[in-house]
Amino acid sequence: MEELPYVIIISIVLIGSWIDYRKKINKAENSEEIRKALVPFLLIVFLFVVSISVFLT
């Protein structure tokens, strides 16, 4: 399980990204601000899914 530290780090980044996303969404007033909050979060989620699939294969 040499990949476990990477999965843990990416999980922590995902949680931090979720917290940042929630803060930005609460402050967003229009669709542009929502998009600016959503895109980085979706990229982190994509990274998380790809890393899990790579490390488990």
Tab-separated table of C-alpha atoms in Angstrom:
chain	number	residue	atom	x	y	z
A	1	MET	CA	0.000	0.000	0.000
A	2	GLU	CA	2.654	2.479	-1.002
A	3	GLU	CA	-0.033	4.577	-2.721
A	4	LEU	CA	-1.946	5.203	0.504
A	5	PRO	CA	-0.158	8.477	1.416
A	6	TYR	CA	-1.042	9.929	-1.982
A	7	VAL	CA	-4.682	8.993	-1.579
A	8	ILE	CA	-4.735	10.543	1.898
A	9	ILE	CA	-3.149	13.772	0.632
A	10	ILE	CA	-5.578	14.021	-2.266
A	11	SER	CA	-8.471	13.338	0.125
A	12	ILE	CA	-7.341	16.194	2.368
A	13	VAL	CA	-7.079	18.490	-0.659
A	14	LEU	CA	-10.588	17.414	-1.690
A	15	ILE	CA	-11.988	18.297	1.740
A	16	GLY	CA	-10.205	21.666	1.687
A	17	SER	CA	-11.517	22.321	-1.790
A	18	TRP	CA	-15.061	21.500	-0.645
A	19	ILE	CA	-14.800	23.977	2.228
A	20	ASP	CA	-13.455	26.668	-0.123
A	21	TYR	CA	-16.211	25.910	-2.634
A	22	ARG	CA	-18.934	26.288	0.008
A	23	LYS	CA	-17.510	29.645	1.124
A	24	LYS	CA	-17.348	30.965	-2.438
A	25	ILE	CA	-20.840	29.695	-3.320
A	26	ASN	CA	-22.361	31.431	-0.305
A	27	LYS	CA	-20.808	34.722	-1.433
A	28	ALA	CA	-21.646	34.296	-5.138
A	29	GLU	CA	-24.170	36.723	-6.541
A	30	ASN	CA	-24.271	35.771	-10.211
A	31	SER	CA	-23.612	32.813	-12.489
A	32	GLU	CA	-20.063	33.936	-13.300
A	33	GLU	CA	-19.029	33.786	-9.643
A	34	ILE	CA	-20.689	30.396	-9.278
A	35	ARG	CA	-18.755	29.116	-12.290
A	36	LYS	CA	-15.502	30.463	-10.865
A	37	ALA	CA	-16.184	28.523	-7.660
A	38	LEU	CA	-17.404	25.345	-9.335
A	39	VAL	CA	-14.688	24.748	-11.949
A	40	PRO	CA	-11.724	24.359	-9.540
A	41	PHE	CA	-13.801	22.101	-7.301
A	42	LEU	CA	-14.775	19.873	-10.231
A	43	LEU	CA	-11.141	19.637	-11.302
A	44	ILE	CA	-10.150	18.482	-7.816
A	45	VAL	CA	-12.954	15.894	-7.833
A	46	PHE	CA	-11.771	14.680	-11.240
A	47	LEU	CA	-8.204	14.419	-9.910
A	48	PHE	CA	-9.467	12.438	-6.925
A	49	VAL	CA	-11.395	9.967	-9.095
A	50	VAL	CA	-8.501	9.510	-11.507
A	51	SER	CA	-6.002	9.015	-8.689
A	52	ILE	CA	-8.185	6.394	-7.014
A	53	SER	CA	-8.628	4.536	-10.299
A	54	VAL	CA	-4.887	4.675	-11.043
A	55	PHE	CA	-3.762	3.637	-7.574
A	56	LEU	CA	-6.231	0.756	-7.308
A	57	THR	CA	-5.304	-0.819	-10.629
